[in-house]
Amino acid sequence: MTEFLTSQLAFLPAPLVTVLIILLKIVIIVLPLMGCVAYLTLAERKVIGYMQVRLGPNRVSLLGIDFLRGWGQPIADALKLMSKEIVVPNGANTFLFLIAPVVALGPALAAWAVVPFGAEMTLANINAGLLYILALTSLGVYGIIIAGWASNSKYAFLGAMRSAAQIVSYEIAMGFALVGVLTAAGSLNLGEIVKAHAGGLLHWYSLPLFPLFLIYFISGVAETNRAPFDVSEGESEIVAGFHVEYAGMAFAVFFLAEYANMILISALTAVMFFGGWLSPLPAALAEIPVIGSLLGPGIHWFIFKTAFFLFCFLWFRATFPRYRYDQIMRLGWKVFLPITIVWIVLIGAAVVWQLPPWFAGK
Amino acid sequence: MLQQILFYAFSALVIAAGAMVITVRNPVYAALSLVVAFFGSAGLWMMLEAEFLAIALVLVYVGAVMVLFLFVVMMLDINIAVLREGFARYVPVAVVFAVLMMVSITLVVGPRHFALEFVAAPPPADPDYNNTQALGRALFSQYLLPFEAAAVVLLVAIIAAIALTLRHTRQTKAPKPERQVQVQRNDRLRIVKMDAEKNT
């Protein structure tokens, strides 16, 4: 498809064509992502509703079709938020107050540049992809602390301080879990990491790196400020935390950033521990004529795995009560950090001695 | 051509942000300007094909160090008027020291040793070049001893920082989470079997 576009746009200068194609790819990634975010909010309310034995949103239908009752809810929500006024509080720092949602959303979208959706489906196939992801997810906290400070509100400020301490703490456990992945795969490139999973279900890194997978995913939940680690919002303690003063679209952008980050963490868990686009079924099944392309590797497996981890995010929120702040800190520093360090040493030994079946012939 | 435009853009960004750090009145703006300066430097390193260093700069300095900086700066209640008192009195001394520093820096890293004709532009690396791998090789073979020494220095610094801030004598009534997480249901809850109330 890239070749086709390049030949069609040959009358333009070559660098401009490259820029146009990259822009097009960005649109192809970001638009479905935004759609996913919108419908993830609906899925969240529906899933939690059913888990708590109620129905969830079931009033706004899509195009008046009776069967799709509730499916118009995200669109109605978006229209409502767009038509609301953005109130800048008295004594707030207007510039930082308005720029904070953008600072929160930017890294959440930029990190998608290196995510491998399929064998050749990556926007930027860079060598240090894992490091890039880690750097960008650690930038997400800026939006939160700038928002908390610029709001000139005690609740918002408390939420921001909690969030900053929490994200800095859990980033370390997260980073160490990723060190285990890169030791096992021998590469920082996310595509190479997925290729290292090749060989069927038993070769996925979720088996040898199981504790690191658990720690990565739990740290991911903490890093995105989701329940049960949502002390930065803590609506029963500090109203709504860092975004208590935000209304309308400014609030919606924070919401978009949070959900885009959730999808990102789920996608990365699928890529690094569950073989990304690879199929869990034996390779022989991919040879079957018609349904072979569904059973073989492909982007649909990546989407399926990501969707499962997203479901886990919602499941946690419906199941667990909120952690207390000091317990969160204890879990991060005194439980996760020692486990990851021990497991990195074990993985290092396994790689050196080429433990089969994962590390043989590396 | 494109490279030169990018280089001057990033350099201008770093210099402007650096100037902002020392001139703006609001300390939060100063810290945020420093973040922008780090981003500009990361861009410059990226142009030198040192992608590991560039991303590590963002990861460590922007992602962790500056967050803690902002954390502290936002909690401080700084009265700028008090800080600016006596500014005019100290200006002559400050100017003398600034000029001295300027001269000494120029003598050490100035054009006498680092002019463009002394330092050739590095040849562009081939597409397979992996900066992370090259850096790892150099650190763990050629520079293993300095690397380990730096690690020991850092460890000592961590222990010293903890030892300096640890206060054993502090008597608090803070709950101990390690005991709290061990609480079982039977410690707190007693289930009593009762007959339903009888209708008389």
Coordinates of C-alpha atoms in Angstrom, one line a residue:
Chain A
M1 CA 0.0 0.0 0.0
T2 CA 2.9 2.3 0.8
E3 CA 4.3 1.6 -2.7
F4 CA 1.0 2.4 -4.3
L5 CA 0.7 5.7 -2.5
T6 CA 4.3 6.6 -3.4
S7 CA 3.7 6.0 -7.1
Q8 CA 0.4 8.0 -7.0
L9 CA 2.1 10.9 -5.3
A10 CA 5.2 10.9 -7.5
F11 CA 4.6 14.4 -8.7
L12 CA 5.4 15.8 -5.2
P13 CA 8.9 16.1 -3.8
A14 CA 10.1 12.8 -2.2
P15 CA 10.5 14.1 1.4
L16 CA 7.0 15.5 1.3
V17 CA 5.6 12.2 0.2
T18 CA 7.3 10.4 3.1
V19 CA 5.9 12.9 5.6
L20 CA 2.4 12.5 4.1
I21 CA 2.6 8.7 4.3
I22 CA 3.7 8.9 8.0
L23 CA 0.9 11.3 8.7
L24 CA -1.6 9.0 7.1
K25 CA -0.3 6.1 9.2
I26 CA -0.6 8.2 12.3
V27 CA -4.3 8.8 11.4
I28 CA -4.8 5.1 10.8
I29 CA -3.5 4.3 14.3
V30 CA -5.1 7.2 16.2
L31 CA -8.6 7.2 14.8
P32 CA -9.4 3.6 15.8
L33 CA -7.7 4.2 19.1
M34 CA -10.0 7.1 19.8
G35 CA -13.0 4.9 18.8
C36 CA -11.7 2.2 21.2
V37 CA -11.4 4.7 24.0
A38 CA -15.0 5.9 23.5
Y39 CA -16.3 2.3 23.5
L40 CA -14.0 1.2 26.3
T41 CA -15.9 3.7 28.5
L42 CA -19.2 1.9 27.5
A43 CA -17.6 -1.5 28.0
E44 CA -16.4 -0.4 31.4
R45 CA -19.9 0.7 32.5
K46 CA -21.5 -2.4 31.1
V47 CA -19.0 -4.9 32.4
I48 CA -19.0 -3.4 35.9
G49 CA -22.8 -3.2 35.7
Y50 CA -23.2 -6.8 35.0
M51 CA -20.6 -7.8 37.7
Q52 CA -22.7 -5.8 40.2
V53 CA -26.0 -7.3 38.9
R54 CA -27.4 -4.2 37.2
L55 CA -27.7 -3.3 33.6
G56 CA -25.4 -0.3 33.0
P57 CA -26.2 2.2 30.3
N58 CA -29.2 1.0 28.2
R59 CA -31.1 4.1 27.1
V60 CA -29.3 5.9 24.2
S61 CA -29.6 3.7 21.2
L62 CA -27.6 3.9 18.0
L63 CA -29.6 5.0 14.9
G64 CA -32.8 4.1 16.7
I65 CA -32.1 0.3 16.5
D66 CA -33.7 -1.4 19.4
F67 CA -31.0 -4.1 19.6
L68 CA -28.2 -1.5 20.0
R69 CA -29.6 0.2 23.1
G70 CA -26.8 1.8 25.1
W71 CA -24.4 1.9 22.1
G72 CA -25.0 5.5 21.5
Q73 CA -24.0 6.4 25.1
P74 CA -20.3 7.3 24.3
I75 CA -21.4 9.6 21.4
A76 CA -23.9 11.3 23.7
D77 CA -21.3 11.7 26.4
A78 CA -18.8 13.2 23.9
L79 CA -21.4 15.7 22.6
K80 CA -22.3 16.6 26.1
L81 CA -18.7 17.2 27.1
M82 CA -18.0 19.2 24.0
S83 CA -20.9 21.6 24.6
K84 CA -19.9 22.2 28.3
E85 CA -18.1 25.3 29.4
I86 CA -14.4 25.1 30.5
V87 CA -14.2 26.9 33.8
V88 CA -10.8 28.2 34.8
P89 CA -10.8 28.6 38.6
N90 CA -9.9 31.9 40.3
G91 CA -6.2 32.1 41.2
A92 CA -5.4 29.2 38.8
N93 CA -2.4 29.5 36.6
T94 CA -4.3 29.7 33.3
F95 CA -1.5 28.7 30.9
L96 CA -0.5 25.6 32.9
F97 CA -4.1 24.8 33.7
L98 CA -5.0 24.6 30.0
I99 CA -1.9 22.9 28.8
A100 CA -2.0 20.1 31.4
P101 CA -4.5 17.9 29.6
V102 CA -2.5 18.2 26.4
V103 CA 0.7 17.2 28.3
A104 CA -1.2 14.2 29.6
L105 CA -2.5 13.1 26.3
G106 CA 0.6 13.6 24.2
P107 CA 2.8 10.8 25.6
A108 CA -0.2 8.5 25.8
L109 CA -0.6 8.7 22.0
A110 CA 3.1 9.1 21.1
A111 CA 3.9 5.7 22.7
W112 CA 1.8 4.0 20.0
A113 CA 4.4 4.8 17.4
V114 CA 6.5 1.7 18.3
V115 CA 3.8 -0.8 19.1
P116 CA 4.0 -3.7 16.6
F117 CA 0.4 -4.5 15.5
G118 CA 1.6 -7.3 13.1
A119 CA 4.7 -8.7 11.5
E120 CA 5.3 -5.6 9.3
M121 CA 2.8 -3.3 11.0
T122 CA 4.8 -0.8 13.0
L123 CA 4.9 3.0 12.5
A124 CA 8.5 3.3 13.7
N125 CA 10.5 0.1 13.9
I126 CA 13.3 1.5 16.2
N127 CA 16.0 -0.3 18.0
A128 CA 15.4 1.1 21.4
G129 CA 11.6 0.6 21.3
L130 CA 11.3 -0.7 24.8
L131 CA 13.3 2.2 26.2
Y132 CA 11.2 4.6 24.2
I133 CA 8.0 3.1 25.7
L134 CA 9.4 3.3 29.2
A135 CA 10.5 7.0 28.7
L136 CA 7.1 8.0 27.4
T137 CA 5.0 6.2 30.0
S138 CA 7.0 8.0 32.6
L139 CA 6.1 11.3 31.1
G140 CA 2.4 10.8 31.6
V141 CA 2.8 12.0 35.2
Y142 CA 3.6 15.6 34.1
G143 CA 0.0 16.2 33.0
I144 CA -1.3 15.1 36.3
I145 CA 1.1 17.1 38.5
I146 CA 0.9 20.2 36.4
A147 CA -2.9 20.0 36.5
G148 CA -2.9 19.5 40.3
W149 CA -0.6 22.5 40.9
A150 CA -2.2 24.8 38.4
S151 CA -5.7 24.3 39.7
N152 CA -4.9 26.1 42.9
S153 CA -7.0 23.7 44.9
K154 CA -6.0 21.6 47.9
Y155 CA -7.8 18.5 46.7
A156 CA -6.2 18.7 43.2
F157 CA -2.8 19.3 44.7
L158 CA -3.1 16.3 47.1
G159 CA -4.1 14.1 44.2
A160 CA -1.2 15.3 42.1
M161 CA 1.3 14.6 44.9
R162 CA 0.0 11.1 45.5
S163 CA 0.1 10.4 41.8
A164 CA 3.7 11.7 41.4
A165 CA 5.0 9.5 44.3
Q166 CA 3.0 6.5 43.1
I167 CA 4.1 6.7 39.5
V168 CA 7.8 7.3 40.3
S169 CA 7.7 4.3 42.7
Y170 CA 6.0 1.9 40.3
E171 CA 8.1 2.9 37.4
I172 CA 11.1 1.2 39.0
A173 CA 9.3 -2.1 39.4
M174 CA 8.0 -1.7 35.9
G175 CA 11.4 -1.0 34.5
F176 CA 12.9 -4.0 36.2
A177 CA 10.2 -6.2 34.9
L178 CA 11.1 -5.0 31.4
V179 CA 14.8 -5.6 32.0
G180 CA 13.8 -9.3 32.5
V181 CA 12.0 -9.2 29.1
L182 CA 14.9 -7.7 27.3
T183 CA 17.4 -10.1 28.9
A184 CA 15.2 -13.0 27.7
A185 CA 14.7 -11.7 24.2
G186 CA 18.1 -10.1 23.8
S187 CA 16.7 -7.1 22.1
L188 CA 15.1 -3.7 22.8
N189 CA 13.1 -3.8 19.6
L190 CA 9.5 -4.7 20.2
G191 CA 9.1 -6.6 16.9
E192 CA 12.2 -8.7 17.8
I193 CA 10.7 -9.4 21.2
V194 CA 7.6 -10.8 19.7
K195 CA 9.6 -12.9 17.2
A196 CA 11.5 -14.4 20.2
H197 CA 8.1 -15.8 21.3
A198 CA 7.8 -17.8 18.1
G199 CA 7.2 -21.6 18.5
G200 CA 3.8 -22.0 20.0
L201 CA 2.1 -21.4 23.4
L202 CA 4.8 -22.9 25.5
H203 CA 7.4 -20.5 24.1
W204 CA 5.6 -17.4 25.3
Y205 CA 7.5 -15.4 28.0
S206 CA 4.5 -15.5 30.3
L207 CA 5.8 -18.9 31.5
P208 CA 9.5 -18.3 32.3
L209 CA 8.8 -14.6 33.3
F210 CA 5.5 -15.3 35.1
P211 CA 6.3 -13.2 38.2
L212 CA 7.6 -10.4 36.0
F213 CA 4.4 -10.5 34.0
L214 CA 2.3 -10.2 37.1
I215 CA 4.4 -7.3 38.4
Y216 CA 4.4 -5.5 35.0
F217 CA 0.6 -5.7 34.7
I218 CA -0.1 -4.6 38.3
S219 CA 2.5 -1.8 38.0
G220 CA 0.7 -0.9 34.8
V221 CA -2.6 -0.6 36.6
A222 CA -0.9 1.6 39.2
E223 CA 0.9 3.7 36.6
T224 CA -2.5 4.4 34.8
N225 CA -4.0 5.4 38.2
R226 CA -6.7 2.8 37.9
A227 CA -8.6 1.0 40.7
P228 CA -7.5 -0.4 43.1
F229 CA -4.6 2.1 42.9
D230 CA -6.7 5.2 42.0
V231 CA -5.6 7.2 45.1
S232 CA -4.9 10.2 42.9
E233 CA -8.6 10.4 42.1
G234 CA -9.9 8.9 45.3
E235 CA -13.4 10.3 45.0
S236 CA -14.3 9.2 48.5
E237 CA -11.3 11.1 50.0
I238 CA -10.3 14.0 47.8
V239 CA -13.4 14.5 45.6
A240 CA -11.8 13.8 42.2
G241 CA -8.2 14.4 42.8
F242 CA -6.1 16.1 40.2
H243 CA -8.9 16.9 37.8
V244 CA -11.5 18.2 40.3
E245 CA -11.4 21.7 38.8
Y246 CA -11.7 20.5 35.2
A247 CA -14.9 20.5 33.2
G248 CA -16.0 19.9 29.6
M249 CA -13.4 19.0 27.0
A250 CA -10.4 19.7 29.3
F251 CA -11.7 17.0 31.6
A252 CA -12.5 14.7 28.6
V253 CA -8.9 15.0 27.4
F254 CA -7.7 13.6 30.7
F255 CA -10.2 10.8 30.4
L256 CA -8.9 10.1 26.8
A257 CA -5.3 10.0 28.1
E258 CA -6.2 7.6 30.9
Y259 CA -8.0 5.2 28.6
A260 CA -5.4 5.4 25.9
N261 CA -2.8 4.5 28.5
M262 CA -4.9 1.5 29.7
I263 CA -5.1 0.2 26.1
L264 CA -1.3 0.8 25.7
I265 CA -0.5 -1.2 28.9
S266 CA -2.7 -4.0 27.7
A267 CA -1.2 -4.0 24.3
L268 CA 2.4 -4.0 25.7
T269 CA 1.5 -6.9 28.1
A270 CA 0.3 -8.8 25.0
V271 CA 3.5 -7.9 23.1
M272 CA 6.0 -8.6 25.8
F273 CA 4.6 -11.6 27.6
F274 CA 2.0 -13.2 25.3
G275 CA 3.5 -13.2 21.8
G276 CA 1.8 -10.1 20.3
W277 CA 0.4 -11.1 16.9
L278 CA 1.5 -14.7 17.2
S279 CA -1.1 -17.4 17.3
P280 CA -1.3 -19.8 20.3
L281 CA -2.4 -22.6 18.0
P282 CA 0.0 -25.1 16.4
A283 CA 1.5 -23.9 13.1
A284 CA 0.0 -26.8 11.2
L285 CA -3.5 -25.3 11.6
A286 CA -2.5 -22.1 9.7
E287 CA -2.1 -24.4 6.6
I288 CA -5.9 -25.1 6.4
P289 CA -7.2 -23.2 3.3
V290 CA -10.0 -20.9 4.3
I291 CA -9.9 -20.5 8.1
G292 CA -6.1 -20.9 8.2
S293 CA -5.5 -17.1 8.1
L294 CA -7.7 -16.8 11.2
L295 CA -6.0 -19.6 13.1
G296 CA -2.5 -18.4 12.0
P297 CA -0.6 -15.3 13.3
G298 CA -2.2 -12.0 12.6
I299 CA -3.3 -8.7 14.0
H300 CA -6.6 -10.3 15.3
W301 CA -4.6 -12.2 17.9
F302 CA -3.0 -9.0 19.0
I303 CA -6.4 -7.3 19.3
F304 CA -7.9 -10.3 21.1
K305 CA -5.1 -10.4 23.7
T306 CA -5.2 -6.7 24.3
A307 CA -9.0 -6.9 24.7
F308 CA -8.5 -9.6 27.4
F309 CA -6.1 -7.5 29.4
L310 CA -8.5 -4.5 29.1
F311 CA -11.2 -6.7 30.5
C312 CA -8.9 -7.5 33.4
F313 CA -8.6 -3.7 34.1
L314 CA -12.4 -3.5 34.4
W315 CA -12.6 -6.7 36.4
F316 CA -10.1 -5.3 39.0
R317 CA -12.1 -2.2 39.3
A318 CA -15.3 -4.1 39.9
T319 CA -13.6 -6.4 42.4
F320 CA -11.1 -4.8 44.6
P321 CA -11.5 -2.0 47.2
R322 CA -9.0 0.9 46.9
Y323 CA -5.6 0.4 48.4
R324 CA -4.5 2.7 51.2
Y325 CA -1.7 5.1 50.2
D326 CA 1.0 3.6 52.5
Q327 CA 0.1 0.1 51.5
I328 CA 0.6 1.0 47.8
M329 CA 4.1 2.3 48.6
R330 CA 4.9 -0.8 50.6
L331 CA 3.7 -3.1 47.8
G332 CA 5.9 -1.2 45.2
W333 CA 9.1 -0.9 47.2
K334 CA 9.1 -3.8 49.6
V335 CA 7.4 -6.6 47.6
F336 CA 7.7 -5.9 43.8
L337 CA 11.2 -4.5 43.7
P338 CA 12.9 -7.4 45.5
I339 CA 11.0 -10.0 43.5
T340 CA 11.9 -8.4 40.2
I341 CA 15.6 -8.2 41.1
V342 CA 15.7 -11.9 42.2
W343 CA 13.9 -12.9 39.0
I344 CA 16.3 -10.9 36.7
V345 CA 19.2 -12.8 38.2
L346 CA 17.4 -16.1 37.6
I347 CA 16.6 -15.2 34.0
G348 CA 20.2 -14.1 33.5
A349 CA 21.4 -17.5 34.7
A350 CA 18.8 -19.2 32.5
V351 CA 19.9 -17.3 29.4
V352 CA 23.6 -18.0 30.1
W353 CA 22.9 -21.8 30.5
Q354 CA 20.4 -21.7 27.6
L355 CA 17.6 -23.3 29.5
P356 CA 15.3 -25.1 27.0
P357 CA 12.7 -24.5 25.6
W358 CA 12.8 -20.7 25.8
F359 CA 16.5 -19.9 25.7
A360 CA 18.1 -22.8 23.8
G361 CA 20.3 -21.7 21.0
K362 CA 20.4 -18.0 21.9
Chain B
M1 CA 20.5 20.9 5.0
L2 CA 17.6 19.4 6.9
Q3 CA 20.0 18.2 9.6
Q4 CA 21.4 21.7 10.0
I5 CA 17.9 23.2 10.4
L6 CA 17.1 20.6 13.0
F7 CA 20.4 21.2 14.8
Y8 CA 19.8 24.9 15.0
A9 CA 16.2 24.4 16.1
F10 CA 17.2 22.1 18.9
S11 CA 20.1 24.3 19.9
A12 CA 17.9 27.4 20.0
L13 CA 15.4 25.4 22.1
V14 CA 18.0 24.4 24.6
I15 CA 19.5 27.9 24.9
A16 CA 16.1 29.6 25.2
A17 CA 14.9 27.1 27.8
G18 CA 18.2 27.4 29.7
A19 CA 17.8 31.1 29.8
M20 CA 14.2 30.7 31.0
V21 CA 15.4 28.5 33.9
I22 CA 17.5 31.3 35.4
T23 CA 15.3 34.3 34.5
V24 CA 11.6 33.4 35.2
R25 CA 10.3 34.3 38.6
N26 CA 8.1 31.3 39.2
P27 CA 10.1 28.3 40.3
V28 CA 7.6 25.9 38.8
Y29 CA 8.1 27.5 35.4
A30 CA 11.9 27.3 35.9
A31 CA 11.6 23.5 36.6
L32 CA 9.4 23.1 33.5
S33 CA 11.8 25.0 31.4
L34 CA 14.6 22.7 32.5
V35 CA 12.4 19.8 31.3
V36 CA 12.2 21.5 27.9
A37 CA 16.0 22.0 27.9
F38 CA 16.4 18.2 28.6
F39 CA 14.2 17.5 25.6
G40 CA 16.2 19.7 23.4
S41 CA 19.5 18.0 24.5
A42 CA 17.9 14.6 23.8
G43 CA 17.1 15.8 20.3
L44 CA 20.7 16.8 19.8
W45 CA 21.9 13.5 21.0
M46 CA 19.5 11.7 18.7
M47 CA 21.0 13.6 15.8
L48 CA 24.4 12.2 16.8
E49 CA 22.9 8.7 16.4
A50 CA 23.2 8.1 20.2
E51 CA 19.6 7.0 20.6
F52 CA 20.2 5.1 23.8
L53 CA 21.7 8.1 25.5
A54 CA 18.9 10.4 24.2
I55 CA 16.1 8.2 25.5
A56 CA 17.9 7.5 28.7
L57 CA 18.2 11.3 29.3
V58 CA 14.4 11.7 28.9
L59 CA 13.7 8.6 31.0
V60 CA 16.0 9.4 33.9
Y61 CA 16.1 13.2 34.1
V62 CA 12.6 14.1 32.7
G63 CA 10.8 11.0 33.9
A64 CA 12.2 10.7 37.4
V65 CA 14.6 13.4 38.6
M66 CA 12.5 16.4 37.4
V67 CA 9.3 14.9 38.7
L68 CA 10.8 14.8 42.2
F69 CA 12.2 18.4 41.6
L70 CA 8.7 19.6 40.7
F71 CA 7.3 17.7 43.7
V72 CA 9.5 19.7 46.0
V73 CA 9.3 23.0 44.2
M74 CA 5.4 22.9 44.2
M75 CA 5.3 22.2 48.0
L76 CA 7.7 25.1 48.8
D77 CA 6.0 28.4 49.6
I78 CA 8.7 30.7 48.1
N79 CA 8.4 34.4 48.7
I80 CA 10.2 35.8 45.7
A81 CA 10.3 39.4 47.1
V82 CA 12.4 38.2 50.1
L83 CA 14.7 36.3 47.8
R84 CA 15.2 39.4 45.6
E85 CA 16.2 41.6 48.5
G86 CA 19.7 43.0 48.2
F87 CA 19.9 42.0 44.6
A88 CA 21.4 45.3 43.6
R89 CA 24.0 45.2 46.4
Y90 CA 25.4 41.9 45.3
V91 CA 25.4 42.5 41.5
P92 CA 29.1 43.7 41.3
V93 CA 30.4 40.6 43.1
A94 CA 28.2 38.4 41.0
V95 CA 29.4 40.0 37.8
V96 CA 33.1 39.5 38.8
F97 CA 32.5 35.8 39.5
A98 CA 30.5 35.4 36.3
V99 CA 33.3 36.9 34.2
L100 CA 35.9 34.7 36.0
M101 CA 33.8 31.5 35.3
M102 CA 33.2 32.5 31.7
V103 CA 37.0 33.1 31.1
S104 CA 38.0 29.8 32.8
I105 CA 35.4 27.8 30.9
T106 CA 36.4 29.4 27.6
L107 CA 40.1 28.5 28.3
V108 CA 39.3 24.9 29.1
V109 CA 36.7 24.0 26.5
G110 CA 37.0 27.0 24.2
P111 CA 38.0 27.1 20.5
R112 CA 41.7 26.7 21.4
H113 CA 41.1 22.9 22.0
F114 CA 37.6 22.2 20.6
A115 CA 37.4 24.4 17.4
L116 CA 35.7 22.8 14.4
E117 CA 39.0 21.9 12.7
F118 CA 40.2 19.8 15.7
V119 CA 37.0 17.7 15.9
A120 CA 36.0 16.0 12.7
A121 CA 32.4 15.3 12.2
P122 CA 31.7 11.6 12.9
P123 CA 30.9 9.6 9.8
P124 CA 27.2 8.6 9.6
A125 CA 26.8 5.1 11.0
D126 CA 25.5 2.3 8.8
P127 CA 21.8 1.3 9.1
D128 CA 22.6 -1.8 11.1
Y129 CA 24.4 0.2 13.8
N130 CA 22.9 -0.4 17.2
N131 CA 23.8 2.3 19.6
T132 CA 22.5 0.3 22.6
Q133 CA 24.6 -2.8 21.7
A134 CA 27.7 -0.7 21.1
L135 CA 27.4 1.1 24.4
G136 CA 26.9 -2.1 26.3
R137 CA 30.0 -3.7 24.7
A138 CA 32.1 -0.7 25.6
L139 CA 30.8 -0.5 29.1
F140 CA 31.2 -4.1 30.0
S141 CA 34.5 -4.8 28.3
Q142 CA 36.7 -1.7 27.8
Y143 CA 35.4 0.4 30.7
L144 CA 34.3 -2.4 33.1
L145 CA 36.4 -1.1 36.0
P146 CA 35.2 2.6 35.9
F147 CA 31.7 1.3 35.4
E148 CA 31.9 -0.9 38.5
A149 CA 33.6 1.9 40.5
A150 CA 30.7 4.3 39.5
A151 CA 28.2 1.7 40.7
V152 CA 29.9 1.4 44.1
V153 CA 30.0 5.2 44.4
L154 CA 26.3 5.3 43.7
L155 CA 25.6 2.6 46.2
V156 CA 27.6 4.5 48.9
A157 CA 25.6 7.6 48.0
I158 CA 22.3 5.8 48.4
I159 CA 23.2 4.3 51.8
A160 CA 24.5 7.7 53.0
A161 CA 21.3 9.4 51.9
I162 CA 19.2 6.9 53.7
A163 CA 21.4 7.0 56.9
L164 CA 21.2 10.8 56.9
T165 CA 17.4 10.9 56.8
L166 CA 16.6 7.9 58.9
R167 CA 15.5 8.9 62.4
H168 CA 15.1 6.0 64.8
T169 CA 13.9 8.1 67.7
R170 CA 10.7 9.2 66.0
Q171 CA 7.8 8.0 67.9
T172 CA 4.7 7.8 65.7
K173 CA 1.4 6.1 65.9
A174 CA 1.5 5.3 62.2
P175 CA 0.1 1.8 61.5
K176 CA 2.5 -0.9 60.4
P177 CA 1.3 -2.3 57.1
E178 CA 3.4 -5.5 57.4
R179 CA 1.3 -6.4 60.4
Q180 CA -1.9 -5.2 58.9
V181 CA -1.7 -7.4 55.8
Q182 CA -1.3 -10.5 58.0
V183 CA -4.7 -9.9 59.7
Q184 CA -7.0 -12.9 59.1
R185 CA -10.8 -12.8 59.2
N186 CA -10.9 -14.6 62.5
D187 CA -8.9 -11.9 64.2
R188 CA -11.6 -9.2 63.5
L189 CA -14.9 -11.0 62.9
R190 CA -16.9 -13.3 65.1
I191 CA -19.9 -15.0 63.5
V192 CA -22.6 -15.6 66.0
K193 CA -25.4 -18.1 65.4
M194 CA -28.7 -16.7 66.7
D195 CA -32.2 -18.0 66.6
A196 CA -34.7 -15.9 64.7
E197 CA -36.9 -13.9 66.9
K198 CA -39.9 -15.9 68.0
N199 CA -43.4 -14.7 67.7
T200 CA -45.1 -14.8 71.1

